[in-house]
Amino acid sequence: MTRDLAARAAFGNHQVYAVRERVVLSGREPVVAAADLAFNRLKAFRDVVGSGAKPDSPELADVIDAYGTVLRELRDAMHDELGEPRLETDVSN
C-alpha cells in the first residue's frame, strides 16, 4: 500500500467523516465553522503525510501547527457553547 493510500485509509478508519457529520447536525454555527476548519486542516495534514513528507520536514511542521491552532479554536468554541470556561492549558499538540 502506498503512503498516500495508507494515510487516506487511516482517515477513513477513524470515522472522521462520521464525526464531522455529527458535529454539523448537532452543533451551533460557531462550533460547526470551527469544526469544518479543523476538518480541512486535518485533511491537509493527511495529504502532507501521504505525500511522503519526512517527520522533521518544515512542511509537516507547518501543517501540524496549523491543525493545532484550529483545534484550539474548536475547543474554545465548544467550551463557549457549553457555557464552560476555556482551557488555559494548551493541549493541542
PDB file of C-alpha atoms in Angstrom:
ATOM      1  CA  MET A   1       0.000   0.000   0.000  1.00  0.00           C
ATOM      2  CA  THR A   2       1.348   3.428  -0.869  1.00  0.00           C
ATOM      3  CA  ARG A   3       1.831   6.029   1.804  1.00  0.00           C
ATOM      4  CA  ASP A   4      -0.978   8.130   0.323  1.00  0.00           C
ATOM      5  CA  LEU A   5      -3.418   5.218   0.404  1.00  0.00           C
ATOM      6  CA  ALA A   6      -2.378   4.356   3.956  1.00  0.00           C
ATOM      7  CA  ALA A   7      -2.954   7.950   5.096  1.00  0.00           C
ATOM      8  CA  ARG A   8      -6.368   8.011   3.436  1.00  0.00           C
ATOM      9  CA  ALA A   9      -7.283   4.618   4.913  1.00  0.00           C
ATOM     10  CA  ALA A  10      -6.345   5.797   8.407  1.00  0.00           C
ATOM     11  CA  PHE A  11      -8.523   8.876   7.897  1.00  0.00           C
ATOM     12  CA  GLY A  12     -11.479   6.703   6.911  1.00  0.00           C
ATOM     13  CA  ASN A  13     -10.878   4.044   9.561  1.00  0.00           C
ATOM     14  CA  HIS A  14     -11.156   6.610  12.338  1.00  0.00           C
ATOM     15  CA  GLN A  15     -14.613   7.717  11.184  1.00  0.00           C
ATOM     16  CA  VAL A  16     -13.538  11.315  10.663  1.00  0.00           C
ATOM     17  CA  TYR A  17     -16.356  11.925   8.190  1.00  0.00           C
ATOM     18  CA  ALA A  18     -18.975  10.476  10.550  1.00  0.00           C
ATOM     19  CA  VAL A  19     -17.772  12.615  13.451  1.00  0.00           C
ATOM     20  CA  ARG A  20     -17.807  15.679  11.206  1.00  0.00           C
ATOM     21  CA  GLU A  21     -21.416  14.950  10.233  1.00  0.00           C
ATOM     22  CA  ARG A  22     -22.469  14.566  13.886  1.00  0.00           C
ATOM     23  CA  VAL A  23     -20.966  17.969  14.674  1.00  0.00           C
ATOM     24  CA  VAL A  24     -22.720  19.528  11.668  1.00  0.00           C
ATOM     25  CA  LEU A  25     -26.048  18.084  12.812  1.00  0.00           C
ATOM     26  CA  SER A  26     -25.757  18.945  16.483  1.00  0.00           C
ATOM     27  CA  GLY A  27     -23.512  21.999  16.768  1.00  0.00           C
ATOM     28  CA  ARG A  28     -24.318  25.653  16.536  1.00  0.00           C
ATOM     29  CA  GLU A  29     -22.778  27.825  13.845  1.00  0.00           C
ATOM     30  CA  PRO A  30     -19.549  28.794  15.685  1.00  0.00           C
ATOM     31  CA  VAL A  31     -18.797  25.155  16.531  1.00  0.00           C
ATOM     32  CA  VAL A  32     -19.659  23.920  13.042  1.00  0.00           C
ATOM     33  CA  ALA A  33     -17.481  26.599  11.424  1.00  0.00           C
ATOM     34  CA  ALA A  34     -14.547  25.802  13.713  1.00  0.00           C
ATOM     35  CA  ALA A  35     -15.021  22.062  13.197  1.00  0.00           C
ATOM     36  CA  ASP A  36     -15.101  22.467   9.425  1.00  0.00           C
ATOM     37  CA  LEU A  37     -11.857  24.413   9.501  1.00  0.00           C
ATOM     38  CA  ALA A  38     -10.276  21.765  11.739  1.00  0.00           C
ATOM     39  CA  PHE A  39     -11.527  19.034   9.413  1.00  0.00           C
ATOM     40  CA  ASN A  40      -9.932  20.741   6.411  1.00  0.00           C
ATOM     41  CA  ARG A  41      -6.642  21.264   8.249  1.00  0.00           C
ATOM     42  CA  LEU A  42      -6.681  17.603   9.257  1.00  0.00           C
ATOM     43  CA  LYS A  43      -7.158  16.648   5.599  1.00  0.00           C
ATOM     44  CA  ALA A  44      -4.186  18.865   4.688  1.00  0.00           C
ATOM     45  CA  PHE A  45      -2.155  17.076   7.375  1.00  0.00           C
ATOM     46  CA  ARG A  46      -3.225  13.723   5.918  1.00  0.00           C
ATOM     47  CA  ASP A  47      -2.210  14.841   2.432  1.00  0.00           C
ATOM     48  CA  VAL A  48       1.241  16.003   3.543  1.00  0.00           C
ATOM     49  CA  VAL A  49       1.834  12.716   5.353  1.00  0.00           C
ATOM     50  CA  GLY A  50       0.559  10.848   2.300  1.00  0.00           C
ATOM     51  CA  SER A  51       2.906  12.770   0.021  1.00  0.00           C
ATOM     52  CA  GLY A  52       5.877  11.287   1.848  1.00  0.00           C
ATOM     53  CA  ALA A  53       6.941  14.252   3.973  1.00  0.00           C
ATOM     54  CA  LYS A  54       9.638  13.337   6.466  1.00  0.00           C
ATOM     55  CA  PRO A  55       8.811  13.633  10.190  1.00  0.00           C
ATOM     56  CA  ASP A  56      11.269  16.522  10.581  1.00  0.00           C
ATOM     57  CA  SER A  57      10.250  18.392   7.415  1.00  0.00           C
ATOM     58  CA  PRO A  58       9.171  22.041   7.585  1.00  0.00           C
ATOM     59  CA  GLU A  59       6.091  21.177   5.535  1.00  0.00           C
ATOM     60  CA  LEU A  60       4.906  18.660   8.112  1.00  0.00           C
ATOM     61  CA  ALA A  61       5.689  21.035  10.985  1.00  0.00           C
ATOM     62  CA  ASP A  62       3.584  23.721   9.280  1.00  0.00           C
ATOM     63  CA  VAL A  63       0.501  21.531   8.898  1.00  0.00           C
ATOM     64  CA  ILE A  64       0.825  20.239  12.456  1.00  0.00           C
ATOM     65  CA  ASP A  65       0.993  23.800  13.779  1.00  0.00           C
ATOM     66  CA  ALA A  66      -1.947  24.879  11.603  1.00  0.00           C
ATOM     67  CA  TYR A  67      -4.035  21.934  12.799  1.00  0.00           C
ATOM     68  CA  GLY A  68      -3.112  22.619  16.429  1.00  0.00           C
ATOM     69  CA  THR A  69      -4.237  26.229  16.077  1.00  0.00           C
ATOM     70  CA  VAL A  70      -7.663  25.392  14.660  1.00  0.00           C
ATOM     71  CA  LEU A  71      -8.111  22.525  17.108  1.00  0.00           C
ATOM     72  CA  ARG A  72      -7.605  25.009  19.944  1.00  0.00           C
ATOM     73  CA  GLU A  73     -10.195  27.308  18.319  1.00  0.00           C
ATOM     74  CA  LEU A  74     -12.643  24.400  18.011  1.00  0.00           C
ATOM     75  CA  ARG A  75     -12.231  23.514  21.670  1.00  0.00           C
ATOM     76  CA  ASP A  76     -12.782  27.149  22.622  1.00  0.00           C
ATOM     77  CA  ALA A  77     -15.981  27.253  20.546  1.00  0.00           C
ATOM     78  CA  MET A  78     -17.214  24.052  22.175  1.00  0.00           C
ATOM     79  CA  HIS A  79     -16.479  25.346  25.667  1.00  0.00           C
ATOM     80  CA  ASP A  80     -18.279  28.599  24.816  1.00  0.00           C
ATOM     81  CA  GLU A  81     -21.325  26.690  23.545  1.00  0.00           C
ATOM     82  CA  LEU A  82     -21.422  24.609  26.715  1.00  0.00           C
ATOM     83  CA  GLY A  83     -21.069  27.707  28.881  1.00  0.00           C
ATOM     84  CA  GLU A  84     -17.812  26.423  30.290  1.00  0.00           C
ATOM     85  CA  PRO A  85     -14.608  28.416  30.729  1.00  0.00           C
ATOM     86  CA  ARG A  86     -11.973  27.987  28.064  1.00  0.00           C
ATOM     87  CA  LEU A  87      -8.933  25.908  28.917  1.00  0.00           C
ATOM     88  CA  GLU A  88      -5.846  27.810  29.924  1.00  0.00           C
ATOM     89  CA  THR A  89      -3.663  24.790  29.245  1.00  0.00           C
ATOM     90  CA  ASP A  90      -2.637  24.260  25.633  1.00  0.00           C
ATOM     91  CA  VAL A  91      -3.258  20.597  24.847  1.00  0.00           C
ATOM     92  CA  SER A  92      -3.281  20.951  21.061  1.00  0.00           C
ATOM     93  CA  ASN A  93      -0.151  19.025  20.225  1.00  0.00           C
TER      94      ASN A  93
END
